[in-house]
């Protein structure tokens, strides 16, 4: 008949959008893609505006920085930050993906490889190196991901790129037998620049020792200043939903950038994309308004302080 339709309070709660800007440091579980985690956070935070700051392979676990709302614009800086990992490299087997998810394509006994040779091989890959990324990577070739081309049966050759491995520290060398063949499992800690492939380090260590190698375990321990100590698991985030942001956009900016305070007039100019007088701060840096709200990320060039991104609420 013409009566009003009644919506239950529970349904209203589910439909409500939560507009909170900030970062979430997630402890990604194995078996999920980074996109899977983003999709889960979209549901928990009740917003579509969610992104991640650096892909982790499905087999990998650990720190995945998620941006919500305006903080998604900070993710470009997160992606470029240094990374830390704990990893296990198996020597004696090579796989098509350079990790444990791929088919073994060659095997050779690693029984004669000494601990000293392993340590020397790791040391040779420390510092600035030219690394050829794993063929099964997300790098695009003529608009198509390299991993897609490999899975379609193509042979992919990627160009080397300069990366920095500031730490490649062996923790343990364990001698095992797989299908009657001697292998070595090497536990390592890695600190490296953005763009470094840990799978490629495993591949290259094995190639240098003449027995092949691949990655069997990977846990990201840090992204920039974000570590596992502050990371939340997905079950923990489920429990606190929709209040899942644990670092406001202002707090996140302070973690990454030097800080500059703007007066009322400067804040107004900058929020509309206009330049400020330089302050002599090596950029990029974060500019905050008189009330402590984040206005923009700025760098100084041409005698002016100009916004790289404006973050003031519309």
mmCIF file of C-alpha atoms in Angstrom:
data_model
loop_
_atom_site.group_PDB
_atom_site.id
_atom_site.type_symbol
_atom_site.label_atom_id
_atom_site.label_comp_id
_atom_site.label_asym_id
_atom_site.label_seq_id
_atom_site.Cartn_x
_atom_site.Cartn_y
_atom_site.Cartn_z
ATOM 1 C CA UNK A 1 0.000 0.000 0.000
ATOM 2 C CA UNK A 2 1.815 3.366 0.134
ATOM 3 C CA UNK A 3 3.520 2.958 3.522
ATOM 4 C CA UNK A 4 7.085 4.085 4.145
ATOM 5 C CA UNK A 5 9.800 1.463 3.852
ATOM 6 C CA UNK A 6 11.572 0.902 7.154
ATOM 7 C CA UNK A 7 15.342 0.216 7.174
ATOM 8 C CA UNK A 8 16.696 -1.504 10.247
ATOM 9 C CA UNK A 9 19.408 0.249 12.314
ATOM 10 C CA UNK A 10 21.741 -2.660 11.545
ATOM 11 C CA UNK A 11 21.344 -2.147 7.817
ATOM 12 C CA UNK A 12 21.944 1.594 8.225
ATOM 13 C CA UNK A 13 25.152 0.841 10.096
ATOM 14 C CA UNK A 14 26.330 -1.418 7.315
ATOM 15 C CA UNK A 15 25.561 1.171 4.683
ATOM 16 C CA UNK A 16 27.175 4.077 6.520
ATOM 17 C CA UNK A 17 30.433 5.338 5.049
ATOM 18 C CA UNK A 18 33.298 5.996 7.396
ATOM 19 C CA UNK A 19 35.413 8.873 6.129
ATOM 20 C CA UNK A 20 38.707 8.553 7.990
ATOM 21 C CA UNK A 21 41.983 9.491 6.327
ATOM 22 C CA UNK A 22 45.183 7.759 7.324
ATOM 23 C CA UNK A 23 47.463 4.754 7.068
ATOM 24 C CA UNK A 24 47.104 1.206 8.313
ATOM 25 C CA UNK A 25 50.159 -0.963 8.864
ATOM 26 C CA UNK A 26 48.944 -4.480 8.096
ATOM 27 C CA UNK A 27 50.696 -7.771 8.830
ATOM 28 C CA UNK A 28 49.763 -9.473 5.554
ATOM 29 C CA UNK A 29 49.135 -13.208 5.807
ATOM 30 C CA UNK A 30 50.466 -15.689 3.296
ATOM 31 C CA UNK A 31 48.221 -16.785 0.444
ATOM 32 C CA UNK A 32 46.711 -13.352 -0.186
ATOM 33 C CA UNK A 33 47.653 -10.813 -2.828
ATOM 34 C CA UNK A 34 48.138 -7.182 -1.888
ATOM 35 C CA UNK A 35 44.967 -6.445 -3.867
ATOM 36 C CA UNK A 36 43.100 -8.999 -1.734
ATOM 37 C CA UNK A 37 44.130 -7.066 1.379
ATOM 38 C CA UNK A 38 43.021 -3.773 -0.175
ATOM 39 C CA UNK A 39 39.637 -5.309 -0.985
ATOM 40 C CA UNK A 40 39.278 -6.494 2.626
ATOM 41 C CA UNK A 41 40.162 -3.059 4.004
ATOM 42 C CA UNK A 42 37.652 -1.392 1.658
ATOM 43 C CA UNK A 43 34.945 -3.521 3.209
ATOM 44 C CA UNK A 44 36.116 -2.934 6.774
ATOM 45 C CA UNK A 45 36.627 0.832 6.376
ATOM 46 C CA UNK A 46 33.445 1.219 4.287
ATOM 47 C CA UNK A 47 35.146 3.252 1.601
ATOM 48 C CA UNK A 48 36.420 2.570 -1.909
ATOM 49 C CA UNK A 49 39.320 4.983 -1.535
ATOM 50 C CA UNK A 50 41.962 2.507 -0.393
ATOM 51 C CA UNK A 51 45.381 1.642 -1.831
ATOM 52 C CA UNK A 52 48.624 -0.073 -0.841
ATOM 53 C CA UNK A 53 52.195 1.167 -0.644
ATOM 54 C CA UNK A 54 54.183 -1.615 -2.314
ATOM 55 C CA UNK A 55 53.167 -5.066 -3.539
ATOM 56 C CA UNK A 56 53.919 -8.223 -1.578
ATOM 57 C CA UNK A 57 53.793 -11.557 -3.406
ATOM 58 C CA UNK A 58 51.059 -13.977 -2.248
ATOM 59 C CA UNK A 59 53.562 -16.280 -0.503
ATOM 60 C CA UNK A 60 55.104 -13.351 1.399
ATOM 61 C CA UNK A 61 53.926 -12.083 4.770
ATOM 62 C CA UNK A 62 54.573 -8.975 6.828
ATOM 63 C CA UNK A 63 54.378 -5.218 6.568
ATOM 64 C CA UNK A 64 51.947 -3.880 3.973
ATOM 65 C CA UNK A 65 51.129 -0.192 4.331
ATOM 66 C CA UNK A 66 47.548 0.642 3.365
ATOM 67 C CA UNK A 67 46.305 4.172 2.680
ATOM 68 C CA UNK A 68 42.703 5.234 3.279
ATOM 69 C CA UNK A 69 41.074 8.408 1.972
ATOM 70 C CA UNK A 70 43.412 11.370 1.446
ATOM 71 C CA UNK A 71 46.323 9.294 2.751
ATOM 72 C CA UNK A 72 46.313 7.274 -0.488
ATOM 73 C CA UNK A 73 48.139 10.268 -1.968
ATOM 74 C CA UNK A 74 51.022 9.644 0.449
ATOM 75 C CA UNK A 75 51.529 6.119 -0.851
ATOM 76 C CA UNK A 76 53.862 7.214 -3.639
ATOM 77 C CA UNK A 77 56.356 8.172 -0.925
ATOM 78 C CA UNK A 78 55.757 4.903 0.951
ATOM 79 C CA UNK A 79 56.430 2.916 -2.222
ATOM 80 C CA UNK A 80 59.785 4.662 -2.617
ATOM 81 C CA UNK A 81 60.904 3.980 0.965
ATOM 82 C CA UNK A 82 63.553 1.409 1.896
ATOM 83 C CA UNK A 83 62.414 -2.085 2.874
ATOM 84 C CA UNK A 84 63.499 -4.731 5.365
ATOM 85 C CA UNK A 85 62.985 -8.486 5.006
ATOM 86 C CA UNK A 86 63.650 -11.813 6.662
ATOM 87 C CA UNK A 87 63.995 -14.511 3.994
ATOM 88 C CA UNK A 88 65.009 -18.095 3.372
ATOM 89 C CA UNK A 89 66.933 -19.035 0.219
ATOM 90 C CA UNK A 90 67.148 -22.643 -0.936
ATOM 91 C CA UNK A 91 70.353 -23.493 -2.797
ATOM 92 C CA UNK A 92 70.303 -26.518 -5.094
ATOM 93 C CA UNK A 93 67.044 -25.847 -6.957
ATOM 94 C CA UNK A 94 65.951 -23.210 -9.495
ATOM 95 C CA UNK A 95 62.283 -22.507 -10.223
ATOM 96 C CA UNK A 96 60.509 -20.730 -13.052
ATOM 97 C CA UNK A 97 59.320 -17.984 -10.656
ATOM 98 C CA UNK A 98 62.528 -17.803 -8.543
ATOM 99 C CA UNK A 99 60.394 -18.697 -5.520
ATOM 100 C CA UNK A 100 58.646 -21.720 -4.018
ATOM 101 C CA UNK A 101 55.413 -21.089 -5.937
ATOM 102 C CA UNK A 102 57.004 -22.005 -9.266
ATOM 103 C CA UNK A 103 57.900 -25.341 -10.840
ATOM 104 C CA UNK A 104 61.455 -26.591 -10.265
ATOM 105 C CA UNK A 105 63.280 -26.302 -13.597
ATOM 106 C CA UNK A 106 66.743 -27.484 -12.534
ATOM 107 C CA UNK A 107 68.405 -29.136 -9.569
ATOM 108 C CA UNK A 108 72.011 -29.707 -8.554
ATOM 109 C CA UNK A 109 73.530 -31.034 -5.367
ATOM 110 C CA UNK A 110 74.592 -28.247 -3.015
ATOM 111 C CA UNK A 111 76.426 -30.648 -0.730
ATOM 112 C CA UNK A 112 79.835 -29.316 -1.696
ATOM 113 C CA UNK A 113 78.906 -25.647 -1.142
ATOM 114 C CA UNK A 114 80.625 -24.419 2.011
ATOM 115 C CA UNK A 115 79.262 -21.946 4.515
ATOM 116 C CA UNK A 116 82.180 -19.661 3.641
ATOM 117 C CA UNK A 117 81.186 -19.728 -0.037
ATOM 118 C CA UNK A 118 77.609 -18.798 0.886
ATOM 119 C CA UNK A 119 78.827 -15.882 3.016
ATOM 120 C CA UNK A 120 81.127 -14.693 0.227
ATOM 121 C CA UNK A 121 78.308 -14.910 -2.296
ATOM 122 C CA UNK A 122 76.027 -12.812 -0.107
ATOM 123 C CA UNK A 123 78.771 -10.253 0.488
ATOM 124 C CA UNK A 124 79.269 -9.902 -3.283
ATOM 125 C CA UNK A 125 75.617 -8.843 -3.645
ATOM 126 C CA UNK A 126 75.804 -6.165 -0.962
ATOM 127 C CA UNK A 127 75.986 -2.467 -1.862
ATOM 128 C CA UNK A 128 74.926 -0.899 -5.154
ATOM 129 C CA UNK A 129 74.276 -3.662 -7.664
ATOM 130 C CA UNK A 130 72.739 -4.016 -11.107
ATOM 131 C CA UNK A 131 69.899 -6.481 -10.644
ATOM 132 C CA UNK A 132 67.839 -8.152 -13.358
ATOM 133 C CA UNK A 133 64.293 -8.426 -11.920
ATOM 134 C CA UNK A 134 62.582 -11.787 -11.810
ATOM 135 C CA UNK A 135 60.899 -12.554 -15.135
ATOM 136 C CA UNK A 136 57.704 -13.351 -13.217
ATOM 137 C CA UNK A 137 57.245 -9.792 -11.957
ATOM 138 C CA UNK A 138 54.702 -7.008 -12.290
ATOM 139 C CA UNK A 139 56.992 -4.949 -14.549
ATOM 140 C CA UNK A 140 55.202 -3.975 -17.743
ATOM 141 C CA UNK A 141 56.592 -4.805 -21.188
ATOM 142 C CA UNK A 142 54.709 -3.026 -23.985
ATOM 143 C CA UNK A 143 51.775 -2.530 -21.649
ATOM 144 C CA UNK A 144 51.563 -6.132 -20.410
ATOM 145 C CA UNK A 145 52.843 -7.493 -17.096
ATOM 146 C CA UNK A 146 55.963 -9.637 -17.401
ATOM 147 C CA UNK A 147 54.393 -12.456 -15.364
ATOM 148 C CA UNK A 148 51.468 -12.624 -17.799
ATOM 149 C CA UNK A 149 53.851 -13.012 -20.736
ATOM 150 C CA UNK A 150 55.774 -15.775 -18.938
ATOM 151 C CA UNK A 151 52.568 -17.634 -18.091
ATOM 152 C CA UNK A 152 51.547 -17.360 -21.754
ATOM 153 C CA UNK A 153 54.735 -19.204 -22.692
ATOM 154 C CA UNK A 154 56.878 -16.249 -23.777
ATOM 155 C CA UNK A 155 60.547 -15.861 -22.908
ATOM 156 C CA UNK A 156 60.954 -12.554 -21.110
ATOM 157 C CA UNK A 157 64.231 -10.636 -20.818
ATOM 158 C CA UNK A 158 64.166 -7.665 -18.474
ATOM 159 C CA UNK A 159 66.800 -4.952 -18.293
ATOM 160 C CA UNK A 160 69.007 -4.698 -15.211
ATOM 161 C CA UNK A 161 68.304 -1.864 -12.811
ATOM 162 C CA UNK A 162 70.483 -0.286 -10.154
ATOM 163 C CA UNK A 163 69.394 -1.109 -6.592
ATOM 164 C CA UNK A 164 71.059 -0.840 -3.198
ATOM 165 C CA UNK A 165 71.324 -3.753 -0.794
ATOM 166 C CA UNK A 166 72.620 -2.187 2.399
ATOM 167 C CA UNK A 167 72.348 -5.397 4.445
ATOM 168 C CA UNK A 168 72.399 -9.037 3.363
ATOM 169 C CA UNK A 169 73.236 -10.851 6.561
ATOM 170 C CA UNK A 170 73.266 -14.647 6.885
ATOM 171 C CA UNK A 171 71.639 -15.921 10.071
ATOM 172 C CA UNK A 172 71.865 -19.666 9.525
ATOM 173 C CA UNK A 173 72.868 -22.229 6.900
ATOM 174 C CA UNK A 174 70.918 -25.479 7.226
ATOM 175 C CA UNK A 175 71.781 -28.612 5.249
ATOM 176 C CA UNK A 176 68.783 -30.629 4.090
ATOM 177 C CA UNK A 177 67.955 -33.426 1.672
ATOM 178 C CA UNK A 178 65.124 -33.080 -0.848
ATOM 179 C CA UNK A 179 64.265 -36.107 -3.018
ATOM 180 C CA UNK A 180 67.656 -37.568 -2.154
ATOM 181 C CA UNK A 181 69.583 -34.452 -3.209
ATOM 182 C CA UNK A 182 71.526 -32.153 -0.885
ATOM 183 C CA UNK A 183 70.203 -28.604 -0.592
ATOM 184 C CA UNK A 184 71.118 -25.667 1.625
ATOM 185 C CA UNK A 185 68.520 -23.447 3.279
ATOM 186 C CA UNK A 186 70.009 -20.051 4.066
ATOM 187 C CA UNK A 187 68.183 -17.675 6.421
ATOM 188 C CA UNK A 188 69.046 -14.024 5.766
ATOM 189 C CA UNK A 189 68.116 -10.511 6.841
ATOM 190 C CA UNK A 190 67.884 -7.929 4.053
ATOM 191 C CA UNK A 191 67.723 -4.133 4.069
ATOM 192 C CA UNK A 192 67.378 -2.701 0.583
ATOM 193 C CA UNK A 193 66.143 0.109 -1.599
ATOM 194 C CA UNK A 194 62.720 0.170 -3.181
ATOM 195 C CA UNK A 195 62.597 -1.929 -6.349
ATOM 196 C CA UNK A 196 64.894 -4.689 -5.089
ATOM 197 C CA UNK A 197 63.645 -8.215 -5.792
ATOM 198 C CA UNK A 198 64.495 -10.651 -3.005
ATOM 199 C CA UNK A 199 63.618 -13.516 -5.351
ATOM 200 C CA UNK A 200 66.298 -12.244 -7.710
ATOM 201 C CA UNK A 201 68.848 -12.196 -4.880
ATOM 202 C CA UNK A 202 68.043 -15.868 -4.228
ATOM 203 C CA UNK A 203 68.311 -16.698 -7.933
ATOM 204 C CA UNK A 204 71.612 -14.870 -8.326
ATOM 205 C CA UNK A 205 73.169 -16.363 -5.194
ATOM 206 C CA UNK A 206 72.395 -19.837 -6.504
ATOM 207 C CA UNK A 207 73.674 -18.994 -9.983
ATOM 208 C CA UNK A 208 76.920 -17.595 -8.574
ATOM 209 C CA UNK A 209 77.480 -20.778 -6.579
ATOM 210 C CA UNK A 210 76.679 -22.953 -9.597
ATOM 211 C CA UNK A 211 73.795 -24.873 -8.024
ATOM 212 C CA UNK A 212 70.753 -22.667 -8.608
ATOM 213 C CA UNK A 213 68.588 -21.068 -5.969
ATOM 214 C CA UNK A 214 65.122 -19.813 -5.159
ATOM 215 C CA UNK A 215 63.213 -18.150 -2.347
ATOM 216 C CA UNK A 216 61.231 -20.382 0.010
ATOM 217 C CA UNK A 217 60.062 -17.862 2.618
ATOM 218 C CA UNK A 218 59.752 -14.074 2.759
ATOM 219 C CA UNK A 219 58.563 -11.804 5.534
ATOM 220 C CA UNK A 220 58.720 -8.035 5.139
ATOM 221 C CA UNK A 221 59.812 -6.595 8.462
ATOM 222 C CA UNK A 222 59.847 -2.873 7.632
ATOM 223 C CA UNK A 223 58.758 -0.248 5.111
ATOM 224 C CA UNK A 224 60.527 3.015 5.824
ATOM 225 C CA UNK A 225 59.911 3.653 9.519
ATOM 226 C CA UNK A 226 56.952 1.256 9.710
ATOM 227 C CA UNK A 227 57.757 -2.105 11.312
ATOM 228 C CA UNK A 228 56.071 -5.318 12.360
ATOM 229 C CA UNK A 229 55.902 -3.956 15.909
ATOM 230 C CA UNK A 230 52.970 -1.734 14.934
ATOM 231 C CA UNK A 231 51.414 -3.971 12.276
ATOM 232 C CA UNK A 232 47.902 -5.304 12.794
ATOM 233 C CA UNK A 233 46.618 -8.639 11.555
ATOM 234 C CA UNK A 234 43.439 -8.817 9.501
ATOM 235 C CA UNK A 235 41.543 -10.568 12.345
ATOM 236 C CA UNK A 236 42.532 -7.694 14.672
ATOM 237 C CA UNK A 237 41.301 -5.170 12.107
ATOM 238 C CA UNK A 238 38.050 -7.111 11.732
ATOM 239 C CA UNK A 239 37.467 -6.720 15.463
ATOM 240 C CA UNK A 240 37.927 -2.944 15.443
ATOM 241 C CA UNK A 241 36.129 -2.225 12.145
ATOM 242 C CA UNK A 242 35.216 0.298 10.903
ATOM 243 C CA UNK A 243 37.805 2.119 13.049
ATOM 244 C CA UNK A 244 40.733 0.515 11.215
ATOM 245 C CA UNK A 245 43.021 3.513 10.595
ATOM 246 C CA UNK A 246 45.781 3.499 13.186
ATOM 247 C CA UNK A 247 47.819 6.446 11.905
ATOM 248 C CA UNK A 248 46.121 9.705 10.927
ATOM 249 C CA UNK A 249 47.175 11.452 7.731
ATOM 250 C CA UNK A 250 48.890 14.125 9.850
ATOM 251 C CA UNK A 251 50.745 11.566 11.974
ATOM 252 C CA UNK A 252 51.741 9.648 8.834
ATOM 253 C CA UNK A 253 53.166 12.798 7.232
ATOM 254 C CA UNK A 254 55.190 13.558 10.360
ATOM 255 C CA UNK A 255 56.687 10.060 10.191
ATOM 256 C CA UNK A 256 57.926 10.612 6.629
ATOM 257 C CA UNK A 257 58.720 14.313 6.258
ATOM 258 C CA UNK A 258 60.265 17.365 7.906
ATOM 259 C CA UNK A 259 57.566 19.743 9.140
ATOM 260 C CA UNK A 260 56.765 23.377 8.353
ATOM 261 C CA UNK A 261 53.987 25.454 9.915
ATOM 262 C CA UNK A 262 52.009 27.858 7.758
ATOM 263 C CA UNK A 263 50.065 30.893 8.961
ATOM 264 C CA UNK A 264 46.437 31.458 7.983
ATOM 265 C CA UNK A 265 47.249 33.320 4.763
ATOM 266 C CA UNK A 266 49.927 30.835 3.696
ATOM 267 C CA UNK A 267 47.607 27.922 4.394
ATOM 268 C CA UNK A 268 44.913 29.458 2.204
ATOM 269 C CA UNK A 269 47.321 30.045 -0.696
ATOM 270 C CA UNK A 270 48.849 26.571 -0.476
ATOM 271 C CA UNK A 271 45.499 24.782 -0.150
ATOM 272 C CA UNK A 272 44.566 26.250 -3.534
ATOM 273 C CA UNK A 273 47.841 25.116 -5.112
ATOM 274 C CA UNK A 274 49.667 28.414 -4.876
ATOM 275 C CA UNK A 275 53.371 28.724 -3.957
ATOM 276 C CA UNK A 276 54.899 29.952 -0.708
ATOM 277 C CA UNK A 277 58.138 31.717 0.050
ATOM 278 C CA UNK A 278 60.934 29.170 0.579
ATOM 279 C CA UNK A 279 61.899 28.195 4.115
ATOM 280 C CA UNK A 280 65.242 26.586 3.292
ATOM 281 C CA UNK A 281 64.032 23.105 4.230
ATOM 282 C CA UNK A 282 65.388 20.214 2.215
ATOM 283 C CA UNK A 283 62.339 18.648 0.672
ATOM 284 C CA UNK A 284 59.976 17.185 0.194
ATOM 285 C CA UNK A 285 58.449 18.335 3.460
ATOM 286 C CA UNK A 286 54.985 18.538 5.021
ATOM 287 C CA UNK A 287 53.249 21.876 5.571
ATOM 288 C CA UNK A 288 50.698 22.072 8.381
ATOM 289 C CA UNK A 289 48.118 24.785 8.996
ATOM 290 C CA UNK A 290 47.743 26.833 12.204
ATOM 291 C CA UNK A 291 45.444 24.185 13.698
ATOM 292 C CA UNK A 292 47.815 21.325 12.904
ATOM 293 C CA UNK A 293 45.946 20.115 9.827
ATOM 294 C CA UNK A 294 48.004 18.805 6.902
ATOM 295 C CA UNK A 295 47.900 21.159 3.909
ATOM 296 C CA UNK A 296 50.381 19.777 1.388
ATOM 297 C CA UNK A 297 53.650 18.020 0.656
ATOM 298 C CA UNK A 298 56.006 20.665 -0.694
ATOM 299 C CA UNK A 299 59.412 20.947 -2.303
ATOM 300 C CA UNK A 300 61.434 24.093 -2.987
ATOM 301 C CA UNK A 301 62.521 24.848 -6.528
ATOM 302 C CA UNK A 302 62.973 27.982 -8.590
ATOM 303 C CA UNK A 303 63.036 30.127 -5.455
ATOM 304 C CA UNK A 304 59.522 29.072 -4.397
ATOM 305 C CA UNK A 305 57.973 26.392 -2.193
ATOM 306 C CA UNK A 306 55.554 24.519 -4.430
ATOM 307 C CA UNK A 307 53.117 21.724 -3.621
ATOM 308 C CA UNK A 308 53.860 18.257 -4.928
ATOM 309 C CA UNK A 309 50.462 17.151 -3.661
ATOM 310 C CA UNK A 310 47.726 19.151 -1.895
ATOM 311 C CA UNK A 311 46.076 17.281 0.949
ATOM 312 C CA UNK A 312 43.870 19.965 2.482
ATOM 313 C CA UNK A 313 40.272 18.675 2.626
ATOM 314 C CA UNK A 314 38.131 19.950 -0.234
#
